[in-house]
XYZ file of C-alpha atoms in Angstrom:
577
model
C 128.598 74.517 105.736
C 128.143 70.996 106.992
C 131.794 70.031 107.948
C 132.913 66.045 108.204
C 136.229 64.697 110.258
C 139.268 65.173 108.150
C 140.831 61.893 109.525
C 138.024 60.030 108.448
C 137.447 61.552 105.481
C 141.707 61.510 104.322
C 141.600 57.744 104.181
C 138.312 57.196 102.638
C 138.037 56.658 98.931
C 136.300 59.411 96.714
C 133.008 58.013 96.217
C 132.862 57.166 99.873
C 133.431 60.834 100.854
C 130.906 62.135 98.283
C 128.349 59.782 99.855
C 128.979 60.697 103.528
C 128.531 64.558 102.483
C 124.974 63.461 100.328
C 123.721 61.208 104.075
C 125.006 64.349 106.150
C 123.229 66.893 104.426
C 119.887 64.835 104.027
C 120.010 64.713 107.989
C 120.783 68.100 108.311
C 118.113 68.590 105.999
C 115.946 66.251 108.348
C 117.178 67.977 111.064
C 115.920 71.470 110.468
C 119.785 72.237 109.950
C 120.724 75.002 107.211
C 122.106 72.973 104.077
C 125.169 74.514 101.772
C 123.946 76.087 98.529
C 126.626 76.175 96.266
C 125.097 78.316 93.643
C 123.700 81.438 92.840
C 120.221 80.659 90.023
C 118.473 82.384 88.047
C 115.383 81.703 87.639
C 113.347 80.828 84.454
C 110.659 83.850 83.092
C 107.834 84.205 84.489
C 105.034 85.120 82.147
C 101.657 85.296 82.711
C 100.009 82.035 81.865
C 97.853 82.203 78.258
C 94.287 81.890 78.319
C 92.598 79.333 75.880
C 89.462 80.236 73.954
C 87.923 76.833 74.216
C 85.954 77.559 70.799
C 83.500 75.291 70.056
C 85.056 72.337 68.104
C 88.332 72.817 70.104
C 90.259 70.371 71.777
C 90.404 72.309 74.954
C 86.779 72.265 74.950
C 86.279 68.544 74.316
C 88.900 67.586 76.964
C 87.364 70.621 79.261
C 83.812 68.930 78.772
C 84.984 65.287 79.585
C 86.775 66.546 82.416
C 83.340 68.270 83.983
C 81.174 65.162 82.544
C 83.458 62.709 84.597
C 83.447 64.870 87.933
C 79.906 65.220 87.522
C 79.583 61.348 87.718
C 80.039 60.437 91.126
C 80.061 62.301 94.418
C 83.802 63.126 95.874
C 84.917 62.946 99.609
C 87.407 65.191 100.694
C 89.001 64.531 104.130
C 90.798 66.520 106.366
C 94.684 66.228 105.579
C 96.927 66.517 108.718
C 100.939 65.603 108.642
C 100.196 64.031 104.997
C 98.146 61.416 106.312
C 94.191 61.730 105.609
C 92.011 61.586 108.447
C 88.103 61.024 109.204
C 86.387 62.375 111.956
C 82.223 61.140 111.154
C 81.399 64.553 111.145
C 80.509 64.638 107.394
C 78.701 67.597 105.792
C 77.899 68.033 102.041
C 78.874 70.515 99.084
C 75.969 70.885 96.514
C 76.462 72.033 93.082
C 74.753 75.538 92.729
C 73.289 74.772 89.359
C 71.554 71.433 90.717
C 71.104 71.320 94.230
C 69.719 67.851 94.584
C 73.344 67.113 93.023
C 75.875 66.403 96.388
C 78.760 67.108 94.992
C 80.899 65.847 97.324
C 81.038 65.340 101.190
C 83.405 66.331 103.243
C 84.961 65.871 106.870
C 84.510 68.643 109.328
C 87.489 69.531 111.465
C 87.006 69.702 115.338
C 88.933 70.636 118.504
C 91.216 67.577 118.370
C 91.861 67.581 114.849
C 92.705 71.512 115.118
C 95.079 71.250 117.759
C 96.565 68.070 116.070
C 97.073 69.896 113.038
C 99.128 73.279 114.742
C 101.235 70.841 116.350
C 101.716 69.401 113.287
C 102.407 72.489 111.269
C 104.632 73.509 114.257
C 106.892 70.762 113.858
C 107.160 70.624 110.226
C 108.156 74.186 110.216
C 112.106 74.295 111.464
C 112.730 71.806 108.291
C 111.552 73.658 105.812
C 112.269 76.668 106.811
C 116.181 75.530 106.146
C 115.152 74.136 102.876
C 116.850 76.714 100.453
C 114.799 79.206 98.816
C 115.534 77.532 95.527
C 113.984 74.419 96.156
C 111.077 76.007 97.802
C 110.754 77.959 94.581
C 110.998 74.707 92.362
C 108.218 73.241 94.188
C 105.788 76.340 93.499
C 106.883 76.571 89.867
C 105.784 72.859 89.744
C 102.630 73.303 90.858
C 102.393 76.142 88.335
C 103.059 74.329 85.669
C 100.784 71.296 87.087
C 97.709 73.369 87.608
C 98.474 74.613 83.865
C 99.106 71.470 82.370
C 98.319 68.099 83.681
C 95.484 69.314 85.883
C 94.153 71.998 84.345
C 90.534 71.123 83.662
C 90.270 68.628 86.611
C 90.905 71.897 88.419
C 88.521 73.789 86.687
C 85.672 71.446 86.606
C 85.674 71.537 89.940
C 85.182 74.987 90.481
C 82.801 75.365 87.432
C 80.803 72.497 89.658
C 80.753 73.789 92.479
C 80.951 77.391 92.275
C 78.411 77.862 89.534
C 81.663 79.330 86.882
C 81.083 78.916 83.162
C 84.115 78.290 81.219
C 85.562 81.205 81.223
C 85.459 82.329 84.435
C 87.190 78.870 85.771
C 89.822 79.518 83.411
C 90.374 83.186 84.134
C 90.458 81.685 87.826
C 91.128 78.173 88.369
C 93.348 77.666 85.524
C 95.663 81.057 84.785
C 95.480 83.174 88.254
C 96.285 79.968 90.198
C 99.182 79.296 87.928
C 100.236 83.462 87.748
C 100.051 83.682 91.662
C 102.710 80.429 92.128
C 104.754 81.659 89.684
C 104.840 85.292 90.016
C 105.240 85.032 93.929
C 108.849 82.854 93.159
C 110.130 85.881 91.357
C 108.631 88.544 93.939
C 110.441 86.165 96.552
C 113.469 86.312 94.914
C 113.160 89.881 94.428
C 112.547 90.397 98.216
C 115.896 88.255 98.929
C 117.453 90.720 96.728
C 116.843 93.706 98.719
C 120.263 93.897 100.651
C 121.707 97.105 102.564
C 123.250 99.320 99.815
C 126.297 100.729 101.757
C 129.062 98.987 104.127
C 131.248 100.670 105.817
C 134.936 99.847 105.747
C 135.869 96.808 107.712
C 131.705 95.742 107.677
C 129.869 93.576 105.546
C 125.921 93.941 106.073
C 123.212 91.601 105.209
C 119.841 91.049 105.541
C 117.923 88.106 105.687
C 114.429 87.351 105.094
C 113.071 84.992 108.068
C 109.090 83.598 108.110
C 107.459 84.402 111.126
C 107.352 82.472 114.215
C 104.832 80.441 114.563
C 101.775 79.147 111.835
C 99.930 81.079 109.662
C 95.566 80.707 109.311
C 94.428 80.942 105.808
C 90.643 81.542 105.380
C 89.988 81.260 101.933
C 86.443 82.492 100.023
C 84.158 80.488 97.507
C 84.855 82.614 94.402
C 87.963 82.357 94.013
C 89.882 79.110 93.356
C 93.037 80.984 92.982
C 92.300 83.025 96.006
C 92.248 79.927 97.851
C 95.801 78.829 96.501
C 97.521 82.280 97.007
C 96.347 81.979 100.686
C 98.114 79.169 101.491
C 101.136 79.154 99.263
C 102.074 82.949 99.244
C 103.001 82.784 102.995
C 104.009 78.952 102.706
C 106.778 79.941 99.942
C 108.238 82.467 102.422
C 109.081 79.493 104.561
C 105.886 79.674 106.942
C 103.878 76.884 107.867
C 99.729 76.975 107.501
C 96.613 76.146 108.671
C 94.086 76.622 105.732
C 90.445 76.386 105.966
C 88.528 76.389 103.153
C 85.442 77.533 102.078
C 82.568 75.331 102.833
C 81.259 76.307 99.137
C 84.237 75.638 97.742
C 86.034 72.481 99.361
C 86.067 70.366 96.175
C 88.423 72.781 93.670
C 90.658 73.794 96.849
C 91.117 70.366 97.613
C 92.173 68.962 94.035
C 94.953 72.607 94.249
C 95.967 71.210 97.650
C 96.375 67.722 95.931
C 98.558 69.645 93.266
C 100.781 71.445 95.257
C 101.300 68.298 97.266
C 102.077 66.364 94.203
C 104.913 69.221 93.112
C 106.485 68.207 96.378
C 105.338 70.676 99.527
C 106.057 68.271 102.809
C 103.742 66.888 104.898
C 102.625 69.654 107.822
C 103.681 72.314 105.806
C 100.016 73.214 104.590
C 97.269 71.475 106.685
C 93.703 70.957 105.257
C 91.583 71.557 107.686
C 87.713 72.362 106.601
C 85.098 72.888 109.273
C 83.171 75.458 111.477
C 84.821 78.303 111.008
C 83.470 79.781 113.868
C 84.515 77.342 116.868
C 88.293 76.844 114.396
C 88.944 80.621 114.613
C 88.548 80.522 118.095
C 91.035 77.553 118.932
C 93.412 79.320 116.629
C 93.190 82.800 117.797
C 94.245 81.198 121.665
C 97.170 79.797 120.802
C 100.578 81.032 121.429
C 102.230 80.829 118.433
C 99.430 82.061 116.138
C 101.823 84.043 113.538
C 99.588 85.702 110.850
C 96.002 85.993 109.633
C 95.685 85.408 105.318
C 92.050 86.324 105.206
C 89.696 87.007 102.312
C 86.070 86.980 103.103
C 83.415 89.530 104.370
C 83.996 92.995 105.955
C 81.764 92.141 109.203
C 83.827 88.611 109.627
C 87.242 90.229 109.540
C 86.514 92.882 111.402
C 85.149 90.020 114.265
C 88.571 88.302 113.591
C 90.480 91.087 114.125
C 88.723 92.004 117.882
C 89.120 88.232 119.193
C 93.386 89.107 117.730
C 93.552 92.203 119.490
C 91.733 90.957 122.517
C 94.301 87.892 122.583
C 97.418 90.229 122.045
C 99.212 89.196 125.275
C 98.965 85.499 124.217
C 101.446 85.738 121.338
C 104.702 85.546 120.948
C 104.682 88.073 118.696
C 102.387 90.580 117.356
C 100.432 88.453 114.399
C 100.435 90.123 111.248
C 96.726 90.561 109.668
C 96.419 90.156 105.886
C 92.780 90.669 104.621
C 90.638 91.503 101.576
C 87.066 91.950 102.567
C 84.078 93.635 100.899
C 83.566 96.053 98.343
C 80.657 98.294 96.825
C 82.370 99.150 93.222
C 81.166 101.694 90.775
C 81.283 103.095 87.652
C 81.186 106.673 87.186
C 80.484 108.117 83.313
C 81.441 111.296 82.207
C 79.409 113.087 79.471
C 82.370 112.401 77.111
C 82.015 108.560 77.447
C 81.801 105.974 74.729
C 78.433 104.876 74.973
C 79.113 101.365 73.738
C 82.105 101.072 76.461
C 80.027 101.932 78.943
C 77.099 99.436 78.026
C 79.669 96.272 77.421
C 81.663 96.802 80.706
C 79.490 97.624 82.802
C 77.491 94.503 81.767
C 80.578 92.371 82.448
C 81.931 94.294 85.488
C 78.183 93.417 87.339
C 77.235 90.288 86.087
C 80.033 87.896 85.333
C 80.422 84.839 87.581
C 76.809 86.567 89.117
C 78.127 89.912 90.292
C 80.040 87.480 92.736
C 83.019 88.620 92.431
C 84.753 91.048 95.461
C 85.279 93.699 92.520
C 82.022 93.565 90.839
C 80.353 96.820 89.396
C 77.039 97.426 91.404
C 76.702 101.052 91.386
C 76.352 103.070 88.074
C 76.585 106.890 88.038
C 74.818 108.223 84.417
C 75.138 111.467 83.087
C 71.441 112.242 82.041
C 72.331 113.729 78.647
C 73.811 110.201 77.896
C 70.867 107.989 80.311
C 68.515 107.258 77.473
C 71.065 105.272 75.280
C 72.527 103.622 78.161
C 69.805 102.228 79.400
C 68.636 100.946 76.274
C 71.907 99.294 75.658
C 71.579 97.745 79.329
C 68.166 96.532 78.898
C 68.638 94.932 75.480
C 71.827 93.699 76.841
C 70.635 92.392 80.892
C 67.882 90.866 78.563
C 69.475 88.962 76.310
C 71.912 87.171 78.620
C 71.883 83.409 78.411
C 71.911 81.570 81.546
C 71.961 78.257 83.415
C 74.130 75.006 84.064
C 77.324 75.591 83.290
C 77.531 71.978 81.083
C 76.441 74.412 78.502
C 78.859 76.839 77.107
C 76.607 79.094 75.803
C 75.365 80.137 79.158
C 76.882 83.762 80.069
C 75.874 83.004 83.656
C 75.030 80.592 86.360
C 73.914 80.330 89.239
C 74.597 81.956 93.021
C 76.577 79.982 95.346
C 74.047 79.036 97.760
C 70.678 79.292 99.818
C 71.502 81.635 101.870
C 73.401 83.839 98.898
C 70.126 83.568 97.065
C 67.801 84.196 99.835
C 70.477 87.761 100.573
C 70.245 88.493 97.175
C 66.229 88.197 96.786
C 65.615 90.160 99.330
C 67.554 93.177 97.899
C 65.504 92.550 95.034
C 62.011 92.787 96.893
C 62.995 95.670 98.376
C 63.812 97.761 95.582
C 60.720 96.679 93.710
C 58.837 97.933 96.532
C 61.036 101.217 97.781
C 59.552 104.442 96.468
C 62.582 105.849 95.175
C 63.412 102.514 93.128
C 62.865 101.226 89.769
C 63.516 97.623 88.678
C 64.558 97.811 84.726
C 65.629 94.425 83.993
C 65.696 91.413 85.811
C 64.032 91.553 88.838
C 63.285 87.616 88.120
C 65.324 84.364 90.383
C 63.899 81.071 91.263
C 65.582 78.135 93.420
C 63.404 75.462 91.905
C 66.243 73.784 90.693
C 69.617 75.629 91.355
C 70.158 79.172 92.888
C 69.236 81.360 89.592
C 68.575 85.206 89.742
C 68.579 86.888 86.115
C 70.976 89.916 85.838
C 68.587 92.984 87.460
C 68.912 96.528 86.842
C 67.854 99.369 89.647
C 67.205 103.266 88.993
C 67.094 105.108 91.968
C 66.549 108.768 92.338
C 68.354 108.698 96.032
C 72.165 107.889 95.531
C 72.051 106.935 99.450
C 69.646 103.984 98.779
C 69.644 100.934 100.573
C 70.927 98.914 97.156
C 73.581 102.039 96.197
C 75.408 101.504 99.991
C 75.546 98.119 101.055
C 77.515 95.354 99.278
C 74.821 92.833 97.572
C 77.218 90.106 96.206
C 75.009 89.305 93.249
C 73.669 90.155 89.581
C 72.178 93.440 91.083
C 73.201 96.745 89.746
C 72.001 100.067 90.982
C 72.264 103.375 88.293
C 72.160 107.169 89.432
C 71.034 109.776 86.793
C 72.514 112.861 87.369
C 72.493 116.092 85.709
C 75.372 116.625 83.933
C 76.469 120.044 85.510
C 76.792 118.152 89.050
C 79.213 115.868 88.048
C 81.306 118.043 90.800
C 79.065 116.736 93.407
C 78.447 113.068 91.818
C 82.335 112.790 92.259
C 81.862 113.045 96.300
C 79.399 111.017 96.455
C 81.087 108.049 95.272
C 83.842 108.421 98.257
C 80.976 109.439 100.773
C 78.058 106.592 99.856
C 79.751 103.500 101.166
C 82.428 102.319 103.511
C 84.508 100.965 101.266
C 87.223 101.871 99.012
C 88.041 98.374 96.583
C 87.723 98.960 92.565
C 86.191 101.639 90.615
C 86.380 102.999 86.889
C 85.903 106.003 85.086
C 84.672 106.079 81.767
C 85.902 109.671 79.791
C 87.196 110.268 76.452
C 88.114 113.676 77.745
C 92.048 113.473 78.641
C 91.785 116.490 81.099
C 88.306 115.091 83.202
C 89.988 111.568 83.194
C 92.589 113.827 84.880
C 90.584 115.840 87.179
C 88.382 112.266 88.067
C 91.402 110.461 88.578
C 92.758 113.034 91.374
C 89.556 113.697 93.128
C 88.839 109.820 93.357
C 92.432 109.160 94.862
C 91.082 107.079 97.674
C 88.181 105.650 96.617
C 89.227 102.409 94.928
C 92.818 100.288 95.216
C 92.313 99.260 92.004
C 91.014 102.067 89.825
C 89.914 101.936 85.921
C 89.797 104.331 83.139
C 87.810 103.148 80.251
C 87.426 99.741 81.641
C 85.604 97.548 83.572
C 86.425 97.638 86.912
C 86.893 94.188 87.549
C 89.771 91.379 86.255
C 92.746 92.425 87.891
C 95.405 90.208 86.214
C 98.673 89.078 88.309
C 102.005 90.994 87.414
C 100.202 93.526 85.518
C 97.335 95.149 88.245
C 98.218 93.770 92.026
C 94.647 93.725 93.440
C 93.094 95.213 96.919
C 91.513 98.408 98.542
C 91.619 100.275 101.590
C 88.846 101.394 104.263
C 86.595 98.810 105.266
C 87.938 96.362 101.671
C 90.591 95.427 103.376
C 94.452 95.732 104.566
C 95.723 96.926 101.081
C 98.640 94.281 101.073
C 98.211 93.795 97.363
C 97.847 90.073 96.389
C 100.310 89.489 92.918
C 103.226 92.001 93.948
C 106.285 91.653 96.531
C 104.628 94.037 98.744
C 101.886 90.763 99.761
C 105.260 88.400 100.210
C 106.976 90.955 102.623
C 104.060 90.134 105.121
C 104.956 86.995 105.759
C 108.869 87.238 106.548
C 109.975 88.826 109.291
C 113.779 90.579 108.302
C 116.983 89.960 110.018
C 119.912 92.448 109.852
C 123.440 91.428 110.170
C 126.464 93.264 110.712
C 129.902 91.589 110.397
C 133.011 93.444 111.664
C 136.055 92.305 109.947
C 138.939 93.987 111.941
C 138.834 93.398 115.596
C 138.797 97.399 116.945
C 141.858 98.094 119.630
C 139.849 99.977 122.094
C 136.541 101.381 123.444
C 137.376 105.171 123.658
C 136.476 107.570 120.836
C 138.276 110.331 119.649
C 135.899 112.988 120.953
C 136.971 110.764 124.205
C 140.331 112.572 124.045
């Protein structure tokens, strides 16, 4: 508690006294000094945020459409932020919309050495103040940016991600719009949650505590293209727990995480507290990754790229003040594995979704298909008629089920999967099999059978509207079941498709560690905040579940505290005697 002179304080009038306190703790607060709360809150209930339709003839859609119509009107510049104060460094580079690459989108500025180091030093001093800012308030700020992202900027924010990361309206407001807003306000009630967790017993004389301190030091946030909300939850999760951040966007994705930035600074997060830093990420890893008080790595991205970031961490380890904590989602190669007691007409509509929404771009997107053959013949046809009939193109129309790949080099990875199964010997292209970059990066949804489940296109992760199926007798499903652990690396989403209560069973147990995220009779993508915390083991990632407590526990670093009450009268025990 902040204390003033009595003597001063006797003779002063009321008003007088209740000023001085309201001055001393705003410099306390300036100060990096811990301010009085004088109130235990409860906070308001956190729902997931509802989803809009955006029929045609809505108003959602009309104010949607205006909102992409006006930010497709001019091209943007996004600067680096540092300490509040925007900064340009002539080192411009461009983000293109996928759908119309002669369309710049915007420009942006390019972070180098001086502006990195300026912006840790930056983050380093703004972090002693708000760390002492009371959990409360950092809570209100996050719930304002909630309701911000959900309200006033809702289809600002998704405009720019259906722009520039090729997302038709749905997906940007599955993303953009409702995850960005679940994450901020599910992570205030997982915080207070975590703040909760006190020592259940005290001893007589003792009072115990513990307290929930952020790590010493700055966080790096390296956020993907996909995900607009992934990009938010990088930077705020950590940032809530009183940490301050470095966050480097995604090159393909600059825009939307720039107008979320904008939004959390409007709902009040200080300058310094998250730093906006785009550029190379290869040279800005490095810089980070030598400095003393690098705290903590918030990483989603590729499997080969965090597994780099993690040597040059390890390699570094006597550098640090303390051992850095390393959060990461990475890769994935998800399947879908039907039993011969499916629904056919399940397994046709969600596997369609789970591989080629948002352009099989997703980190949990279906791309291998195991097929019981007594069931093949209808579910192929019902994946041919259905690959077939998707609509796609620019994302100004809402009819279009799909868009296009992020970028050149996406759609050049992508291609070549293509080529090769069209030419491999053990490799049949049903569907699709068609892409051109004439005027944006556009590869129709494409269907594989392979007769080898070890295939090039069944083991490594594609990251695009490709989907490989396995036939398999239906008497092997025994061995079919190891496969799906054995065939890839990674262990991220997966689904089982069964009417039969007792193989759901048996497929559930044998596939224990195959997926983080595992689905019966669903698609195995669309993990939703509060209801299905989302991330996967091996080589997908850390595990540390992004939209639970077990994420925010990461980023603090606990304190216990003992107070004795009754001053003891001697050192020797009574086994002493």
């Amino acid at each position: 508690m902040l204390r003033l002179a009595n003597h001063a304080n006797s003779r002063a009038p009321p008003i007088v006294v209740a000023s001085r306190m309201i001055h001393a703790t705003s410099r306390a607060a300036a100060a990096g000094i811990r301010v009085p709360q004088i109130g235990t809150f409860r906070l308001p209930d956190i729902k997931n945020e509802p989803t809009m339709d955006y029929a045609a003839g809505s108003s959602e859609r009309q104010q949607l459409m205006a909102a992409v119509k006006e930010m497709s009107s001019k091209k943007h510049h996004v600067p680096l932020v540092i300490n509040g104060k925007e900064v340009r460094t002539g080192k411009v580079l461009e983000q293109v919309n996928p759908g119309n690459k002669a369309q710049v989108l915007c420009t942006y500025e390019n972070a180098g050495p001086t502006e990195v180091a300026a912006a840790i030093e930056g983050a380093l001093a703004a972090k002693s103040k708000w760390e002492s800012l009371p959990i409360t308030d950092r809570q209100a700020i996050f719930l304002r940016a909630a309701d911000l992202v959900a309200t006033k900027h809702r289809y600002r924010l998704m405009a720019a991600s259906m722009l520039g990361q090729g997302k038709n309206i749905w997906q940007a407001e599955i993303d953009a719009a409702t995850e960005s807003a679940d994450f901020l306000r599910f992570n205030v009630k997982y915080s207070s949650e975590i703040y909760a967790q006190q020592p259940p017993c005290n001893a007589a004389g003792v009072w115990n505590r513990s307290e929930y301190r952020p790590l010493e030091g700055f966080v790096y946030a390296v956020s993907p293209f996909n995900f607009t909300a992934i990009g938010v939850n990088l930077a705020a999760a950590p940032a809530l727990m009183g940490n301050t951040v470095m966050w480097k966007p995604s090159n393909s994705a600059v825009l939307s995480n720039y107008v979320a930035y904008e939004i959390m600074r409007e709902a009040g997060v200080p300058d310094g507290v998250i730093q906006f830093v785009p550029g190379d990420a290869a040279s800005m890893t490095k810089q980070i990754f030598d400095h003393p008080e690098f705290a903590s790595l918030h990483f989603t991205g590729s499997t080969f790229v965090f597994k780099n970031m993690w040597k040059q961490i390890a390699s570094n380890i006597d550098k640090y003040r303390s051992y850095p904590r390393i959060v990461g989602e990475t890769g994935g190669k998800n399947y879908h594995l039907v039993h011969p007691s499916a629904d056919i007409a399940n397994v046709v509509n969600n596997t369609i979704r789970g591989a080629f929404e948002f352009q099989g771009q997703k980190c949990s997107a279906c791309s291998r298909l195991y097929v019981p053959k007594s069931k093949w013949a209808q579910i192929r046809d019902g994946l041919v008629a259905a690959a077939e009939s998707i609509k796609q193109g620019p994302v100004t129309d809402p009819a279009n089920f799909m868009g296009p790949v992020i970028n050149q080099a996406a759609y050049d990875k992508i291609t070549n999967y293509i080529e090769y199964a069209r030419n491999a010997s053990d490799c049949e292209i049903i569907a699709g099999g068609k892409y051109s970059d004439s005027e944006g990066f556009y590869i129709r949804p494409t269907i594989v059978v392979t007769t080898d489940p070890f295939t090039k296109t069944m083991r490594e992760e594609i990251f695009g509207p490709v989907l490989t199926v396995y036939v398999y007798e239906d008497a092997q499903i025994d061995s079919v079941v190891d496969l799906v652990g054995e065939t890839t690396p990674y262990g991220l989403t997966g689904a089982i498709f069964a009417e039969d209560r007792q193989a759901a069973v048996d497929l559930g147990a044998r596939l224990l560690h195959t997926a983080g995220n595992f689905y019966i009779n669903d698609k195995c993508t669309g993990a939703v905040v509060g209801q299905q915390p989302f991330g996967g083991a091996r080589a997908s990632g850390t595990n540390d579940k992004p939209g639970s407590a077990g994420l925010l526990q990461r980023f603090v670093s606990p304190r216990s505290i003992k107070e004795n009450m009754v001053p003891i009268s001697g050192f020797t025990y009574p086994s002493n005697q």
